[in-house]
Amino acid sequence: MPEQDPKARLRQQIDDNLKRVYQEAVAEDVPDRFKQLLAQLRAKDSGDGNSGPGDSGGAHQHDRK
């Protein structure tokens, strides 16, 4: 059986690495801040208008870097 083409091996290695990185990203938890934002959006969509307890508008802007 002839040895695999070097370009084909490189493509296979790239495919394998991309699949591994994608699987790792899918397995990660959603950050707490995103969960809070989603909860606020759901509350707003439901007509509640309240973002929830402890919401102080832009109080978390200093957390962004």
CSV table of N, CA, C and O in Angstrom, one decimal:
chain,number,residue,atom,x,y,z
A,1,MET,N,0.9,-1.2,0.0
A,1,MET,CA,0.0,0.0,0.0
A,1,MET,C,0.9,1.2,0.0
A,1,MET,O,1.8,1.4,0.9
A,2,PRO,N,0.7,2.2,-1.0
A,2,PRO,CA,1.6,3.4,-1.0
A,2,PRO,C,1.3,4.3,0.2
A,2,PRO,O,0.2,4.3,0.7
A,3,GLU,N,2.4,5.0,0.5
A,3,GLU,CA,2.3,6.0,1.6
A,3,GLU,C,1.4,7.1,1.3
A,3,GLU,O,1.3,7.5,0.1
A,4,GLN,N,0.6,7.6,2.2
A,4,GLN,CA,-0.4,8.7,2.0
A,4,GLN,C,0.4,10.0,1.6
A,4,GLN,O,1.4,10.3,2.0
A,5,ASP,N,-0.3,10.7,0.7
A,5,ASP,CA,0.2,12.0,0.2
A,5,ASP,C,0.5,12.9,1.4
A,5,ASP,O,-0.4,13.0,2.2
A,6,PRO,N,1.6,13.6,1.4
A,6,PRO,CA,1.9,14.5,2.5
A,6,PRO,C,0.8,15.6,2.7
A,6,PRO,O,0.4,16.0,3.8
A,7,LYS,N,0.2,16.1,1.6
A,7,LYS,CA,-0.8,17.1,1.7
A,7,LYS,C,-2.1,16.5,2.3
A,7,LYS,O,-2.8,17.2,3.0
A,8,ALA,N,-2.4,15.3,1.9
A,8,ALA,CA,-3.6,14.6,2.5
A,8,ALA,C,-3.4,14.4,4.0
A,8,ALA,O,-4.4,14.6,4.7
A,9,ARG,N,-2.2,14.0,4.4
A,9,ARG,CA,-1.9,13.9,5.8
A,9,ARG,C,-2.1,15.2,6.6
A,9,ARG,O,-2.6,15.2,7.7
A,10,LEU,N,-1.6,16.3,5.9
A,10,LEU,CA,-1.7,17.6,6.6
A,10,LEU,C,-3.2,18.0,6.7
A,10,LEU,O,-3.6,18.5,7.7
A,11,ARG,N,-4.0,17.8,5.6
A,11,ARG,CA,-5.4,18.1,5.7
A,11,ARG,C,-6.1,17.3,6.7
A,11,ARG,O,-7.0,17.8,7.5
A,12,GLN,N,-5.7,16.0,6.9
A,12,GLN,CA,-6.4,15.2,7.9
A,12,GLN,C,-6.0,15.7,9.3
A,12,GLN,O,-6.8,15.7,10.2
A,13,GLN,N,-4.8,16.1,9.5
A,13,GLN,CA,-4.3,16.6,10.8
A,13,GLN,C,-5.1,17.9,11.1
A,13,GLN,O,-5.5,18.1,12.2
A,14,ILE,N,-5.3,18.8,10.1
A,14,ILE,CA,-6.0,20.0,10.3
A,14,ILE,C,-7.5,19.7,10.7
A,14,ILE,O,-8.0,20.3,11.6
A,15,ASP,N,-8.1,18.8,9.9
A,15,ASP,CA,-9.4,18.3,10.2
A,15,ASP,C,-9.6,17.8,11.6
A,15,ASP,O,-10.5,18.2,12.4
A,16,ASP,N,-8.7,17.0,12.0
A,16,ASP,CA,-8.7,16.4,13.4
A,16,ASP,C,-8.6,17.5,14.4
A,16,ASP,O,-9.3,17.5,15.4
A,17,ASN,N,-7.7,18.4,14.2
A,17,ASN,CA,-7.5,19.5,15.2
A,17,ASN,C,-8.7,20.4,15.3
A,17,ASN,O,-9.1,20.8,16.4
A,18,LEU,N,-9.3,20.7,14.1
A,18,LEU,CA,-10.5,21.6,14.1
A,18,LEU,C,-11.6,20.9,14.9
A,18,LEU,O,-12.4,21.5,15.6
A,19,LYS,N,-11.8,19.6,14.6
A,19,LYS,CA,-12.9,18.9,15.3
A,19,LYS,C,-12.7,18.8,16.8
A,19,LYS,O,-13.6,19.0,17.6
A,20,ARG,N,-11.4,18.6,17.2
A,20,ARG,CA,-11.1,18.6,18.7
A,20,ARG,C,-11.4,20.0,19.3
A,20,ARG,O,-12.0,20.0,20.4
A,21,VAL,N,-11.0,21.1,18.7
A,21,VAL,CA,-11.2,22.4,19.2
A,21,VAL,C,-12.7,22.7,19.3
A,21,VAL,O,-13.2,23.2,20.3
A,22,TYR,N,-13.4,22.3,18.2
A,22,TYR,CA,-14.9,22.5,18.2
A,22,TYR,C,-15.5,21.8,19.3
A,22,TYR,O,-16.4,22.3,20.0
A,23,GLN,N,-15.2,20.5,19.5
A,23,GLN,CA,-15.8,19.7,20.6
A,23,GLN,C,-15.5,20.3,22.0
A,23,GLN,O,-16.3,20.3,22.8
A,24,GLU,N,-14.3,20.8,22.2
A,24,GLU,CA,-13.9,21.5,23.4
A,24,GLU,C,-14.8,22.7,23.7
A,24,GLU,O,-15.3,22.9,24.8
A,25,ALA,N,-15.0,23.5,22.6
A,25,ALA,CA,-15.8,24.7,22.7
A,25,ALA,C,-17.2,24.4,23.0
A,25,ALA,O,-17.9,25.1,23.9
A,26,VAL,N,-17.8,23.3,22.4
A,26,VAL,CA,-19.1,23.0,22.6
A,26,VAL,C,-19.3,22.5,24.1
A,26,VAL,O,-20.4,22.7,24.7
A,27,ALA,N,-18.3,21.8,24.6
A,27,ALA,CA,-18.4,21.3,26.0
A,27,ALA,C,-18.3,22.3,27.1
A,27,ALA,O,-18.7,22.0,28.2
A,28,GLU,N,-17.8,23.5,26.8
A,28,GLU,CA,-17.7,24.6,27.8
A,28,GLU,C,-19.0,25.1,28.3
A,28,GLU,O,-20.0,25.1,27.5
A,29,ASP,N,-19.0,25.4,29.6
A,29,ASP,CA,-20.2,26.0,30.1
A,29,ASP,C,-20.4,27.5,29.6
A,29,ASP,O,-19.4,28.1,29.3
A,30,VAL,N,-21.6,27.9,29.6
A,30,VAL,CA,-21.9,29.3,29.3
A,30,VAL,C,-21.5,30.2,30.5
A,30,VAL,O,-21.8,29.8,31.6
A,31,PRO,N,-20.7,31.2,30.3
A,31,PRO,CA,-20.3,32.1,31.4
A,31,PRO,C,-21.5,32.6,32.2
A,31,PRO,O,-22.5,32.9,31.6
A,32,ASP,N,-21.3,32.8,33.5
A,32,ASP,CA,-22.4,33.3,34.3
A,32,ASP,C,-22.9,34.7,33.8
A,32,ASP,O,-24.2,34.9,33.9
A,33,ARG,N,-22.1,35.5,33.4
A,33,ARG,CA,-22.6,36.8,32.9
A,33,ARG,C,-23.5,36.7,31.7
A,33,ARG,O,-24.5,37.4,31.6
A,34,PHE,N,-23.2,35.7,30.8
A,34,PHE,CA,-24.1,35.5,29.7
A,34,PHE,C,-25.4,34.9,30.1
A,34,PHE,O,-26.5,35.3,29.6
A,35,LYS,N,-25.4,34.1,31.2
A,35,LYS,CA,-26.6,33.5,31.7
A,35,LYS,C,-27.5,34.6,32.3
A,35,LYS,O,-28.7,34.6,32.1
A,36,GLN,N,-26.8,35.6,33.0
A,36,GLN,CA,-27.6,36.7,33.6
A,36,GLN,C,-28.2,37.5,32.5
A,36,GLN,O,-29.4,38.0,32.6
A,37,LEU,N,-27.4,37.8,31.4
A,37,LEU,CA,-28.0,38.6,30.3
A,37,LEU,C,-29.1,37.9,29.6
A,37,LEU,O,-30.1,38.5,29.3
A,38,LEU,N,-29.0,36.6,29.4
A,38,LEU,CA,-30.1,35.8,28.8
A,38,LEU,C,-31.4,35.9,29.7
A,38,LEU,O,-32.5,36.0,29.2
A,39,ALA,N,-31.2,35.8,31.0
A,39,ALA,CA,-32.3,35.9,31.9
A,39,ALA,C,-33.0,37.2,31.9
A,39,ALA,O,-34.2,37.3,31.9
A,40,GLN,N,-32.2,38.3,31.8
A,40,GLN,CA,-32.7,39.6,31.6
A,40,GLN,C,-33.5,39.8,30.3
A,40,GLN,O,-34.6,40.4,30.3
A,41,LEU,N,-33.0,39.2,29.2
A,41,LEU,CA,-33.7,39.3,28.0
A,41,LEU,C,-35.0,38.5,28.0
A,41,LEU,O,-36.0,39.0,27.5
A,42,ARG,N,-35.0,37.4,28.6
A,42,ARG,CA,-36.2,36.6,28.7
A,42,ARG,C,-37.3,37.3,29.6
A,42,ARG,O,-38.4,37.3,29.2
A,43,ALA,N,-36.8,37.9,30.7
A,43,ALA,CA,-37.7,38.7,31.5
A,43,ALA,C,-38.3,39.8,30.7
A,43,ALA,O,-39.5,40.1,30.8
A,44,LYS,N,-37.5,40.5,29.9
A,44,LYS,CA,-38.0,41.6,29.1
A,44,LYS,C,-39.0,41.2,28.1
A,44,LYS,O,-40.0,41.8,27.8
A,45,ASP,N,-38.7,40.0,27.4
A,45,ASP,CA,-39.5,39.5,26.4
A,45,ASP,C,-40.9,39.0,27.0
A,45,ASP,O,-41.9,39.1,26.3
A,46,SER,N,-40.9,38.6,28.2
A,46,SER,CA,-42.1,38.1,28.8
A,46,SER,C,-43.0,39.3,29.2
A,46,SER,O,-44.1,39.0,29.8
A,47,GLY,N,-42.5,40.5,29.1
A,47,GLY,CA,-43.3,41.7,29.4
A,47,GLY,C,-43.2,42.1,30.9
A,47,GLY,O,-43.8,43.0,31.3
A,48,ASP,N,-42.3,41.4,31.6
A,48,ASP,CA,-42.0,41.7,33.0
A,48,ASP,C,-41.4,43.1,33.1
A,48,ASP,O,-41.8,43.9,34.0
A,49,GLY,N,-40.5,43.4,32.3
A,49,GLY,CA,-39.8,44.7,32.3
A,49,GLY,C,-38.8,44.8,33.4
A,49,GLY,O,-37.9,45.7,33.4
A,50,ASN,N,-38.8,43.9,34.4
A,50,ASN,CA,-37.9,43.9,35.5
A,50,ASN,C,-36.7,43.0,35.0
A,50,ASN,O,-36.9,41.9,34.5
A,51,SER,N,-35.5,43.4,35.2
A,51,SER,CA,-34.4,42.6,34.9
A,51,SER,C,-34.0,41.7,35.9
A,51,SER,O,-33.1,40.8,35.8
A,52,GLY,N,-34.5,41.8,37.1
A,52,GLY,CA,-34.2,40.9,38.2
A,52,GLY,C,-33.6,41.6,39.3
A,52,GLY,O,-33.2,42.7,39.2
A,53,PRO,N,-33.5,40.9,40.5
A,53,PRO,CA,-32.9,41.5,41.7
A,53,PRO,C,-31.4,41.8,41.4
A,53,PRO,O,-30.7,41.0,40.8
A,54,GLY,N,-31.0,42.8,42.0
A,54,GLY,CA,-29.5,43.2,41.9
A,54,GLY,C,-29.1,43.8,40.6
A,54,GLY,O,-28.0,44.1,40.4
A,55,ASP,N,-30.1,44.0,39.7
A,55,ASP,CA,-29.7,44.7,38.5
A,55,ASP,C,-29.6,46.1,38.7
A,55,ASP,O,-30.5,46.8,39.2
A,56,SER,N,-28.4,46.7,38.4
A,56,SER,CA,-28.2,48.1,38.5
A,56,SER,C,-27.7,48.7,37.2
A,56,SER,O,-26.9,49.6,37.2
A,57,GLY,N,-28.3,48.3,36.2
A,57,GLY,CA,-28.0,48.8,34.9
A,57,GLY,C,-26.6,48.5,34.4
A,57,GLY,O,-26.3,47.4,34.2
A,58,GLY,N,-25.7,49.5,34.4
A,58,GLY,CA,-24.4,49.3,33.9
A,58,GLY,C,-23.4,49.1,35.0
A,58,GLY,O,-22.2,49.4,34.8
A,59,ALA,N,-23.8,48.6,36.1
A,59,ALA,CA,-22.9,48.4,37.2
A,59,ALA,C,-21.7,47.4,36.9
A,59,ALA,O,-20.7,47.5,37.5
A,60,HIS,N,-21.9,46.5,35.9
A,60,HIS,CA,-20.9,45.6,35.6
A,60,HIS,C,-20.0,46.0,34.5
A,60,HIS,O,-19.2,45.2,34.1
A,61,GLN,N,-20.1,47.2,34.0
A,61,GLN,CA,-19.2,47.6,32.9
A,61,GLN,C,-17.8,47.6,33.3
A,61,GLN,O,-16.9,47.4,32.5
A,62,HIS,N,-17.4,47.8,34.6
A,62,HIS,CA,-16.0,47.8,35.0
A,62,HIS,C,-15.4,46.4,34.9
A,62,HIS,O,-14.2,46.2,34.8
A,63,ASP,N,-16.3,45.3,34.8
A,63,ASP,CA,-15.8,44.0,34.7
A,63,ASP,C,-15.2,43.7,33.3
A,63,ASP,O,-14.4,42.8,33.1
A,64,ARG,N,-15.6,44.4,32.3
A,64,ARG,CA,-15.2,44.2,30.9
A,64,ARG,C,-13.8,44.7,30.7
A,64,ARG,O,-13.4,45.7,31.2
A,65,LYS,N,-13.0,43.9,30.0
A,65,LYS,CA,-11.6,44.3,29.8
A,65,LYS,C,-11.2,44.0,28.3
A,65,LYS,O,-11.7,43.2,27.7
